[in-house]
mmCIF file with all atom_site columns, C-alpha atoms in Angstrom:
data_model
loop_
_atom_site.group_PDB
_atom_site.id
_atom_site.type_symbol
_atom_site.label_atom_id
_atom_site.label_alt_id
_atom_site.label_comp_id
_atom_site.label_asym_id
_atom_site.label_entity_id
_atom_site.label_seq_id
_atom_site.pdbx_PDB_ins_code
_atom_site.Cartn_x
_atom_site.Cartn_y
_atom_site.Cartn_z
_atom_site.occupancy
_atom_site.B_iso_or_equiv
_atom_site.pdbx_formal_charge
_atom_site.auth_seq_id
_atom_site.auth_comp_id
_atom_site.auth_asym_id
_atom_site.auth_atom_id
_atom_site.pdbx_PDB_model_num
ATOM 1   C CA . MET A 1 1   ? -26.871 28.271  -5.976  1.00 0.00 ? 1   MET A CA 1
ATOM 2   C CA . THR A 1 2   ? -27.189 29.051  -9.546  1.00 0.00 ? 2   THR A CA 1
ATOM 3   C CA . MET A 1 3   ? -23.651 28.170  -11.631 1.00 0.00 ? 3   MET A CA 1
ATOM 4   C CA . GLU A 1 4   ? -22.787 31.538  -12.474 1.00 0.00 ? 4   GLU A CA 1
ATOM 5   C CA . THR A 1 5   ? -22.357 31.788  -8.020  1.00 0.00 ? 5   THR A CA 1
ATOM 6   C CA . GLU A 1 6   ? -20.846 28.179  -8.257  1.00 0.00 ? 6   GLU A CA 1
ATOM 7   C CA . GLN A 1 7   ? -18.515 28.913  -10.823 1.00 0.00 ? 7   GLN A CA 1
ATOM 8   C CA . SER A 1 8   ? -17.801 32.080  -9.063  1.00 0.00 ? 8   SER A CA 1
ATOM 9   C CA . SER A 1 9   ? -17.585 30.778  -6.070  1.00 0.00 ? 9   SER A CA 1
ATOM 10  C CA . LEU A 1 10  ? -14.666 27.704  -6.548  1.00 0.00 ? 10  LEU A CA 1
ATOM 11  C CA . ASP A 1 11  ? -12.450 30.745  -8.825  1.00 0.00 ? 11  ASP A CA 1
ATOM 12  C CA . LYS A 1 12  ? -12.352 33.077  -5.912  1.00 0.00 ? 12  LYS A CA 1
ATOM 13  C CA . SER A 1 13  ? -10.921 29.675  -3.821  1.00 0.00 ? 13  SER A CA 1
ATOM 14  C CA . SER A 1 14  ? -9.166  28.385  -6.612  1.00 0.00 ? 14  SER A CA 1
ATOM 15  C CA . ILE A 1 15  ? -6.428  26.413  -6.239  1.00 0.00 ? 15  ILE A CA 1
ATOM 16  C CA . SER A 1 16  ? -2.790  26.374  -8.767  1.00 0.00 ? 16  SER A CA 1
ATOM 17  C CA . ARG A 1 17  ? -3.290  23.790  -11.145 1.00 0.00 ? 17  ARG A CA 1
ATOM 18  C CA . ARG A 1 18  ? 0.943   23.236  -9.673  1.00 0.00 ? 18  ARG A CA 1
ATOM 19  C CA . LEU A 1 19  ? -0.477  22.890  -6.740  1.00 0.00 ? 19  LEU A CA 1
ATOM 20  C CA . ILE A 1 20  ? -3.159  20.273  -7.179  1.00 0.00 ? 20  ILE A CA 1
ATOM 21  C CA . LEU A 1 21  ? -1.317  17.658  -9.018  1.00 0.00 ? 21  LEU A CA 1
ATOM 22  C CA . LYS A 1 22  ? 1.655   17.825  -6.643  1.00 0.00 ? 22  LYS A CA 1
ATOM 23  C CA . THR A 1 23  ? -0.935  17.113  -4.489  1.00 0.00 ? 23  THR A CA 1
ATOM 24  C CA . MET A 1 24  ? -1.779  14.134  -6.181  1.00 0.00 ? 24  MET A CA 1
ATOM 25  C CA . TRP A 1 25  ? 1.494   12.732  -7.398  1.00 0.00 ? 25  TRP A CA 1
ATOM 26  C CA . PHE A 1 26  ? 2.341   12.928  -3.320  1.00 0.00 ? 26  PHE A CA 1
ATOM 27  C CA . ASP A 1 27  ? -1.102  11.091  -2.238  1.00 0.00 ? 27  ASP A CA 1
ATOM 28  C CA . HIS A 1 28  ? 0.177   8.638   -4.783  1.00 0.00 ? 28  HIS A CA 1
ATOM 29  C CA . MET A 1 29  ? 4.163   8.394   -3.916  1.00 0.00 ? 29  MET A CA 1
ATOM 30  C CA . THR A 1 30  ? 3.277   7.883   -0.478  1.00 0.00 ? 30  THR A CA 1
ATOM 31  C CA . ILE A 1 31  ? 0.295   5.342   -1.182  1.00 0.00 ? 31  ILE A CA 1
ATOM 32  C CA . SER A 1 32  ? 2.917   3.698   -3.316  1.00 0.00 ? 32  SER A CA 1
ATOM 33  C CA . ASN A 1 33  ? 6.276   4.099   -0.547  1.00 0.00 ? 33  ASN A CA 1
ATOM 34  C CA . PHE A 1 34  ? 4.368   2.539   1.878   1.00 0.00 ? 34  PHE A CA 1
ATOM 35  C CA . LEU A 1 35  ? 3.339   -1.000  0.170   1.00 0.00 ? 35  LEU A CA 1
ATOM 36  C CA . ILE A 1 36  ? 6.735   -1.283  -1.341  1.00 0.00 ? 36  ILE A CA 1
ATOM 37  C CA . ILE A 1 37  ? 7.798   -3.455  1.576   1.00 0.00 ? 37  ILE A CA 1
ATOM 38  C CA . PRO A 1 38  ? 5.028   -5.851  1.541   1.00 0.00 ? 38  PRO A CA 1
ATOM 39  C CA . ALA A 1 39  ? 5.126   -5.923  -2.156  1.00 0.00 ? 39  ALA A CA 1
ATOM 40  C CA . GLY A 1 40  ? 9.377   -7.252  -1.987  1.00 0.00 ? 40  GLY A CA 1
ATOM 41  C CA . ILE A 1 41  ? 8.151   -10.025 0.773   1.00 0.00 ? 41  ILE A CA 1
ATOM 42  C CA . ALA A 1 42  ? 4.925   -10.474 -1.080  1.00 0.00 ? 42  ALA A CA 1
ATOM 43  C CA . LEU A 1 43  ? 6.810   -11.541 -4.855  1.00 0.00 ? 43  LEU A CA 1
ATOM 44  C CA . TYR A 1 44  ? 9.877   -12.845 -2.876  1.00 0.00 ? 44  TYR A CA 1
ATOM 45  C CA . MET A 1 45  ? 7.356   -14.990 -1.090  1.00 0.00 ? 45  MET A CA 1
ATOM 46  C CA . GLU A 1 46  ? 5.816   -16.316 -4.520  1.00 0.00 ? 46  GLU A CA 1
ATOM 47  C CA . TYR A 1 47  ? 9.761   -16.957 -6.266  1.00 0.00 ? 47  TYR A CA 1
ATOM 48  C CA . LEU A 1 48  ? 10.183  -18.904 -2.994  1.00 0.00 ? 48  LEU A CA 1
ATOM 49  C CA . GLU A 1 49  ? 7.043   -20.748 -4.493  1.00 0.00 ? 49  GLU A CA 1
ATOM 50  C CA . LEU A 1 50  ? 5.390   -20.390 -0.197  1.00 0.00 ? 50  LEU A CA 1
ATOM 51  C CA . VAL A 1 51  ? 2.218   -18.934 -1.401  1.00 0.00 ? 51  VAL A CA 1
ATOM 52  C CA . PRO A 1 52  ? -0.504  -19.762 -4.233  1.00 0.00 ? 52  PRO A CA 1
ATOM 53  C CA . LYS A 1 53  ? 0.903   -18.217 -7.241  1.00 0.00 ? 53  LYS A CA 1
ATOM 54  C CA . ARG A 1 54  ? -0.935  -14.342 -7.778  1.00 0.00 ? 54  ARG A CA 1
ATOM 55  C CA . VAL A 1 55  ? -2.572  -14.587 -4.053  1.00 0.00 ? 55  VAL A CA 1
ATOM 56  C CA . LEU A 1 56  ? 0.071   -12.091 -2.213  1.00 0.00 ? 56  LEU A CA 1
ATOM 57  C CA . PRO A 1 57  ? 0.027   -9.719  -5.436  1.00 0.00 ? 57  PRO A CA 1
ATOM 58  C CA . SER A 1 58  ? -4.217  -9.544  -5.398  1.00 0.00 ? 58  SER A CA 1
ATOM 59  C CA . ILE A 1 59  ? -3.780  -9.084  -1.703  1.00 0.00 ? 59  ILE A CA 1
ATOM 60  C CA . ILE A 1 60  ? -1.894  -5.821  -2.095  1.00 0.00 ? 60  ILE A CA 1
ATOM 61  C CA . ALA A 1 61  ? -3.375  -4.526  -5.047  1.00 0.00 ? 61  ALA A CA 1
ATOM 62  C CA . ALA A 1 62  ? -6.452  -4.856  -3.265  1.00 0.00 ? 62  ALA A CA 1
ATOM 63  C CA . LEU A 1 63  ? -4.205  -3.087  -0.801  1.00 0.00 ? 63  LEU A CA 1
ATOM 64  C CA . PHE A 1 64  ? -3.478  0.035   -2.454  1.00 0.00 ? 64  PHE A CA 1
ATOM 65  C CA . PHE A 1 65  ? -6.924  0.433   -3.389  1.00 0.00 ? 65  PHE A CA 1
ATOM 66  C CA . LEU A 1 66  ? -8.134  0.237   0.112   1.00 0.00 ? 66  LEU A CA 1
ATOM 67  C CA . ILE A 1 67  ? -6.340  2.710   1.346   1.00 0.00 ? 67  ILE A CA 1
ATOM 68  C CA . TYR A 1 68  ? -5.668  4.779   -1.621  1.00 0.00 ? 68  TYR A CA 1
ATOM 69  C CA . LEU A 1 69  ? -9.785  5.346   -1.817  1.00 0.00 ? 69  LEU A CA 1
ATOM 70  C CA . ASN A 1 70  ? -9.858  6.434   2.110   1.00 0.00 ? 70  ASN A CA 1
ATOM 71  C CA . LYS A 1 71  ? -6.437  8.768   2.331   1.00 0.00 ? 71  LYS A CA 1
ATOM 72  C CA . ASP A 1 72  ? -8.997  11.258  3.214   1.00 0.00 ? 72  ASP A CA 1
ATOM 73  C CA . ILE A 1 73  ? -11.441 10.070  5.160   1.00 0.00 ? 73  ILE A CA 1
ATOM 74  C CA . VAL A 1 74  ? -9.665  11.714  8.037   1.00 0.00 ? 74  VAL A CA 1
ATOM 75  C CA . GLY A 1 75  ? -10.665 15.572  8.605   1.00 0.00 ? 75  GLY A CA 1
ATOM 76  C CA . GLY A 1 76  ? -10.931 15.832  3.912   1.00 0.00 ? 76  GLY A CA 1
ATOM 77  C CA . LYS A 1 77  ? -6.866  15.717  4.708   1.00 0.00 ? 77  LYS A CA 1
ATOM 78  C CA . SER A 1 78  ? -4.723  13.109  2.855   1.00 0.00 ? 78  SER A CA 1
ATOM 79  C CA . TRP A 1 79  ? -1.220  12.597  4.419   1.00 0.00 ? 79  TRP A CA 1
ATOM 80  C CA . THR A 1 80  ? -0.462  14.980  1.072   1.00 0.00 ? 80  THR A CA 1
ATOM 81  C CA . LYS A 1 81  ? -3.131  17.397  2.201   1.00 0.00 ? 81  LYS A CA 1
ATOM 82  C CA . ARG A 1 82  ? -2.429  17.911  6.217   1.00 0.00 ? 82  ARG A CA 1
ATOM 83  C CA . LYS A 1 83  ? 1.679   18.779  4.503   1.00 0.00 ? 83  LYS A CA 1
ATOM 84  C CA . LEU A 1 84  ? 0.656   20.981  2.106   1.00 0.00 ? 84  LEU A CA 1
ATOM 85  C CA . GLY A 1 85  ? -2.418  22.938  3.927   1.00 0.00 ? 85  GLY A CA 1
ATOM 86  C CA . LEU A 1 86  ? -5.158  21.023  2.041   1.00 0.00 ? 86  LEU A CA 1
ATOM 87  C CA . GLN A 1 87  ? -8.369  20.157  2.766   1.00 0.00 ? 87  GLN A CA 1
ATOM 88  C CA . LEU A 1 88  ? -12.136 18.863  1.690   1.00 0.00 ? 88  LEU A CA 1
ATOM 89  C CA . ILE A 1 89  ? -14.522 20.579  2.556   1.00 0.00 ? 89  ILE A CA 1
ATOM 90  C CA . ASP A 1 90  ? -18.401 19.669  0.856   1.00 0.00 ? 90  ASP A CA 1
ATOM 91  C CA . ARG A 1 91  ? -19.542 22.338  -1.068  1.00 0.00 ? 91  ARG A CA 1
ATOM 92  C CA . LYS A 1 92  ? -22.827 23.153  0.674   1.00 0.00 ? 92  LYS A CA 1
ATOM 93  C CA . THR A 1 93  ? -22.185 23.350  3.717   1.00 0.00 ? 93  THR A CA 1
ATOM 94  C CA . GLY A 1 94  ? -18.315 24.369  3.881   1.00 0.00 ? 94  GLY A CA 1
ATOM 95  C CA . GLU A 1 95  ? -17.953 21.599  6.201   1.00 0.00 ? 95  GLU A CA 1
ATOM 96  C CA . ASN A 1 96  ? -15.548 18.907  6.136   1.00 0.00 ? 96  ASN A CA 1
ATOM 97  C CA . ALA A 1 97  ? -15.998 16.387  3.727   1.00 0.00 ? 97  ALA A CA 1
ATOM 98  C CA . THR A 1 98  ? -17.702 13.350  4.184   1.00 0.00 ? 98  THR A CA 1
ATOM 99  C CA . SER A 1 99  ? -15.856 9.921   4.517   1.00 0.00 ? 99  SER A CA 1
ATOM 100 C CA . PHE A 1 100 ? -18.445 8.836   1.331   1.00 0.00 ? 100 PHE A CA 1
ATOM 101 C CA . GLN A 1 101 ? -17.536 11.964  -0.617  1.00 0.00 ? 101 GLN A CA 1
ATOM 102 C CA . CYS A 1 102 ? -13.920 11.605  -0.132  1.00 0.00 ? 102 CYS A CA 1
ATOM 103 C CA . PHE A 1 103 ? -14.045 7.340   -0.973  1.00 0.00 ? 103 PHE A CA 1
ATOM 104 C CA . ILE A 1 104 ? -16.259 8.550   -4.145  1.00 0.00 ? 104 ILE A CA 1
ATOM 105 C CA . ARG A 1 105 ? -14.164 11.646  -5.821  1.00 0.00 ? 105 ARG A CA 1
ATOM 106 C CA . ASN A 1 106 ? -11.181 9.447   -4.541  1.00 0.00 ? 106 ASN A CA 1
ATOM 107 C CA . LEU A 1 107 ? -13.144 6.792   -6.889  1.00 0.00 ? 107 LEU A CA 1
ATOM 108 C CA . VAL A 1 108 ? -12.713 9.163   -9.788  1.00 0.00 ? 108 VAL A CA 1
ATOM 109 C CA . ILE A 1 109 ? -9.926  9.353   -9.730  1.00 0.00 ? 109 ILE A CA 1
ATOM 110 C CA . VAL A 1 110 ? -9.046  5.948   -9.987  1.00 0.00 ? 110 VAL A CA 1
ATOM 111 C CA . GLY A 1 111 ? -11.130 5.540   -12.409 1.00 0.00 ? 111 GLY A CA 1
ATOM 112 C CA . LEU A 1 112 ? -11.138 8.659   -14.571 1.00 0.00 ? 112 LEU A CA 1
ATOM 113 C CA . LEU A 1 113 ? -7.417  9.633   -14.053 1.00 0.00 ? 113 LEU A CA 1
ATOM 114 C CA . PRO A 1 114 ? -6.470  9.978   -17.683 1.00 0.00 ? 114 PRO A CA 1
ATOM 115 C CA . LEU A 1 115 ? -9.895  12.732  -17.927 1.00 0.00 ? 115 LEU A CA 1
ATOM 116 C CA . GLU A 1 116 ? -8.978  13.613  -14.980 1.00 0.00 ? 116 GLU A CA 1
ATOM 117 C CA . LEU A 1 117 ? -5.954  14.690  -15.392 1.00 0.00 ? 117 LEU A CA 1
ATOM 118 C CA . PHE A 1 118 ? -6.593  16.245  -18.243 1.00 0.00 ? 118 PHE A CA 1
ATOM 119 C CA . ASN A 1 119 ? -9.596  18.287  -16.617 1.00 0.00 ? 119 ASN A CA 1
ATOM 120 C CA . VAL A 1 120 ? -7.341  19.878  -14.360 1.00 0.00 ? 120 VAL A CA 1
ATOM 121 C CA . TRP A 1 121 ? -4.519  20.865  -16.419 1.00 0.00 ? 121 TRP A CA 1
ATOM 122 C CA . ARG A 1 122 ? -7.752  22.779  -18.402 1.00 0.00 ? 122 ARG A CA 1
ATOM 123 C CA . ARG A 1 123 ? -9.737  23.969  -15.108 1.00 0.00 ? 123 ARG A CA 1
ATOM 124 C CA . PRO A 1 124 ? -8.540  22.634  -12.122 1.00 0.00 ? 124 PRO A CA 1
ATOM 125 C CA . ALA A 1 125 ? -11.703 24.618  -10.102 1.00 0.00 ? 125 ALA A CA 1
ATOM 126 C CA . PHE A 1 126 ? -13.819 22.555  -11.882 1.00 0.00 ? 126 PHE A CA 1
ATOM 127 C CA . ARG A 1 127 ? -12.601 18.717  -11.777 1.00 0.00 ? 127 ARG A CA 1
ATOM 128 C CA . LEU A 1 128 ? -14.590 16.016  -12.470 1.00 0.00 ? 128 LEU A CA 1
ATOM 129 C CA . SER A 1 129 ? -14.029 14.221  -8.969  1.00 0.00 ? 129 SER A CA 1
ATOM 130 C CA . ASP A 1 130 ? -15.475 17.217  -6.362  1.00 0.00 ? 130 ASP A CA 1
ATOM 131 C CA . ARG A 1 131 ? -18.072 17.529  -8.959  1.00 0.00 ? 131 ARG A CA 1
ATOM 132 C CA . TRP A 1 132 ? -19.348 14.329  -8.572  1.00 0.00 ? 132 TRP A CA 1
ATOM 133 C CA . ALA A 1 133 ? -18.957 13.972  -5.037  1.00 0.00 ? 133 ALA A CA 1
ATOM 134 C CA . ARG A 1 134 ? -19.836 17.520  -4.232  1.00 0.00 ? 134 ARG A CA 1
ATOM 135 C CA . THR A 1 135 ? -16.442 18.262  -2.887  1.00 0.00 ? 135 THR A CA 1
ATOM 136 C CA . GLN A 1 136 ? -14.123 21.170  -2.706  1.00 0.00 ? 136 GLN A CA 1
ATOM 137 C CA . MET A 1 137 ? -10.173 21.985  -1.867  1.00 0.00 ? 137 MET A CA 1
ATOM 138 C CA . ILE A 1 138 ? -9.224  24.626  0.150   1.00 0.00 ? 138 ILE A CA 1
ATOM 139 C CA . LYS A 1 139 ? -6.314  26.033  1.780   1.00 0.00 ? 139 LYS A CA 1
ATOM 140 C CA . THR A 1 140 ? -5.460  25.795  5.694   1.00 0.00 ? 140 THR A CA 1
ATOM 141 C CA . GLU A 1 141 ? -2.792  25.664  7.369   1.00 0.00 ? 141 GLU A CA 1
ATOM 142 C CA . LYS A 1 142 ? -0.035  23.339  7.188   1.00 0.00 ? 142 LYS A CA 1
ATOM 143 C CA . GLU A 1 143 ? 0.105   20.557  9.968   1.00 0.00 ? 143 GLU A CA 1
ATOM 144 C CA . ASN A 1 144 ? 2.186   17.623  11.281  1.00 0.00 ? 144 ASN A CA 1
ATOM 145 C CA . ALA A 1 145 ? 1.128   15.244  8.920   1.00 0.00 ? 145 ALA A CA 1
ATOM 146 C CA . TRP A 1 146 ? 2.383   12.215  11.748  1.00 0.00 ? 146 TRP A CA 1
ATOM 147 C CA . LEU A 1 147 ? -0.137  13.448  13.823  1.00 0.00 ? 147 LEU A CA 1
ATOM 148 C CA . ILE A 1 148 ? -2.860  12.538  10.947  1.00 0.00 ? 148 ILE A CA 1
ATOM 149 C CA . TRP A 1 149 ? -3.198  9.343   14.156  1.00 0.00 ? 149 TRP A CA 1
ATOM 150 C CA . LYS A 1 150 ? -4.654  12.573  16.844  1.00 0.00 ? 150 LYS A CA 1
ATOM 151 C CA . ASP A 1 151 ? -7.490  12.977  14.886  1.00 0.00 ? 151 ASP A CA 1
ATOM 152 C CA . PHE A 1 152 ? -8.523  9.198   13.836  1.00 0.00 ? 152 PHE A CA 1
ATOM 153 C CA . VAL A 1 153 ? -11.095 9.784   16.972  1.00 0.00 ? 153 VAL A CA 1
ATOM 154 C CA . GLN A 1 154 ? -13.417 12.299  14.350  1.00 0.00 ? 154 GLN A CA 1
ATOM 155 C CA . ILE A 1 155 ? -13.659 8.939   11.828  1.00 0.00 ? 155 ILE A CA 1
ATOM 156 C CA . LYS A 1 156 ? -16.444 7.892   14.260  1.00 0.00 ? 156 LYS A CA 1
ATOM 157 C CA . GLU A 1 157 ? -18.520 10.822  14.560  1.00 0.00 ? 157 GLU A CA 1
ATOM 158 C CA . ASP A 1 158 ? -19.305 10.311  10.418  1.00 0.00 ? 158 ASP A CA 1
ATOM 159 C CA . PRO A 1 159 ? -22.611 8.527   10.347  1.00 0.00 ? 159 PRO A CA 1
ATOM 160 C CA . LYS A 1 160 ? -21.614 7.698   6.502   1.00 0.00 ? 160 LYS A CA 1
ATOM 161 C CA . LEU A 1 161 ? -18.025 5.449   7.378   1.00 0.00 ? 161 LEU A CA 1
ATOM 162 C CA . GLY A 1 162 ? -20.356 2.061   8.124   1.00 0.00 ? 162 GLY A CA 1
ATOM 163 C CA . LEU A 1 163 ? -20.992 2.947   3.782   1.00 0.00 ? 163 LEU A CA 1
ATOM 164 C CA . THR A 1 164 ? -17.743 4.353   3.117   1.00 0.00 ? 164 THR A CA 1
ATOM 165 C CA . LEU A 1 165 ? -16.080 0.378   4.251   1.00 0.00 ? 165 LEU A CA 1
ATOM 166 C CA . LEU A 1 166 ? -18.226 -1.573  2.784   1.00 0.00 ? 166 LEU A CA 1
ATOM 167 C CA . SER A 1 167 ? -18.126 -0.341  -0.393  1.00 0.00 ? 167 SER A CA 1
ATOM 168 C CA . CYS A 1 168 ? -14.402 -0.167  0.028   1.00 0.00 ? 168 CYS A CA 1
ATOM 169 C CA . LEU A 1 169 ? -13.954 -3.871  1.319   1.00 0.00 ? 169 LEU A CA 1
ATOM 170 C CA . THR A 1 170 ? -16.728 -4.324  -1.606  1.00 0.00 ? 170 THR A CA 1
ATOM 171 C CA . PHE A 1 171 ? -14.380 -2.664  -4.375  1.00 0.00 ? 171 PHE A CA 1
ATOM 172 C CA . SER A 1 172 ? -11.005 -3.444  -2.552  1.00 0.00 ? 172 SER A CA 1
ATOM 173 C CA . VAL A 1 173 ? -12.437 -8.006  -2.471  1.00 0.00 ? 173 VAL A CA 1
ATOM 174 C CA . ALA A 1 174 ? -13.799 -7.364  -6.439  1.00 0.00 ? 174 ALA A CA 1
ATOM 175 C CA . ILE A 1 175 ? -9.723  -6.649  -7.512  1.00 0.00 ? 175 ILE A CA 1
ATOM 176 C CA . PHE A 1 176 ? -8.648  -9.063  -5.818  1.00 0.00 ? 176 PHE A CA 1
ATOM 177 C CA . LEU A 1 177 ? -10.493 -11.384 -7.868  1.00 0.00 ? 177 LEU A CA 1
ATOM 178 C CA . MET A 1 178 ? -10.001 -9.934  -10.496 1.00 0.00 ? 178 MET A CA 1
ATOM 179 C CA . ASN A 1 179 ? -6.591  -10.276 -9.998  1.00 0.00 ? 179 ASN A CA 1
ATOM 180 C CA . LEU A 1 180 ? -6.507  -13.659 -9.418  1.00 0.00 ? 180 LEU A CA 1
#
C-alpha cells in the first residue's frame, strides 16, 4: 500500500478532532475516577502511618498505568469508545486490533502525550500512536459500555495476550520502583 493510498483511505474514514479529544479525555477521566477511592484510602493509610511512606501511592500509580495501557484490549474498544461508537482495528487486515497493538498505541499516548495532542490538533487521521501500532480508529455502533465484561472471552483468543500482559507488568513494576 503506497503512502498516498494509505492517506486517502484514512482520510475517508477520519473521525473529527473533537471526537478524538473527547475520547482521550473521557478514557483518562474514567480510569482516574475508578482509582480515586483506592488512592484516597492509600493516602489516608499513609497519613495514619499504617503503611510505609510512598508504597501505596506507588501501587496506585502502577495500577493506573496497568489499566490505562490495557484499556482497549477487549475488542479494540475501551469503555468510552463503546459509549461513543468507536473501535480500533488493524490497519492492514481490518480486524480488531490485537491486545499488543492496543498496548503499543496506549504506551505512545502516555509517553508522548503533548506531541500526540499536537498531532491530533494538526492532522487527526495521522496520529503517532496509530502509525506506530498500525491501527486505525473507526466509527461503529454505540454500545452499552457495561457489557464490556461479556467480551472478555474474546481476550483469550488473542495470541499476543501473554506478551501484552508481560509488557504491562514490566512497565507497571518500573513505575512502582521509580516512585519508591
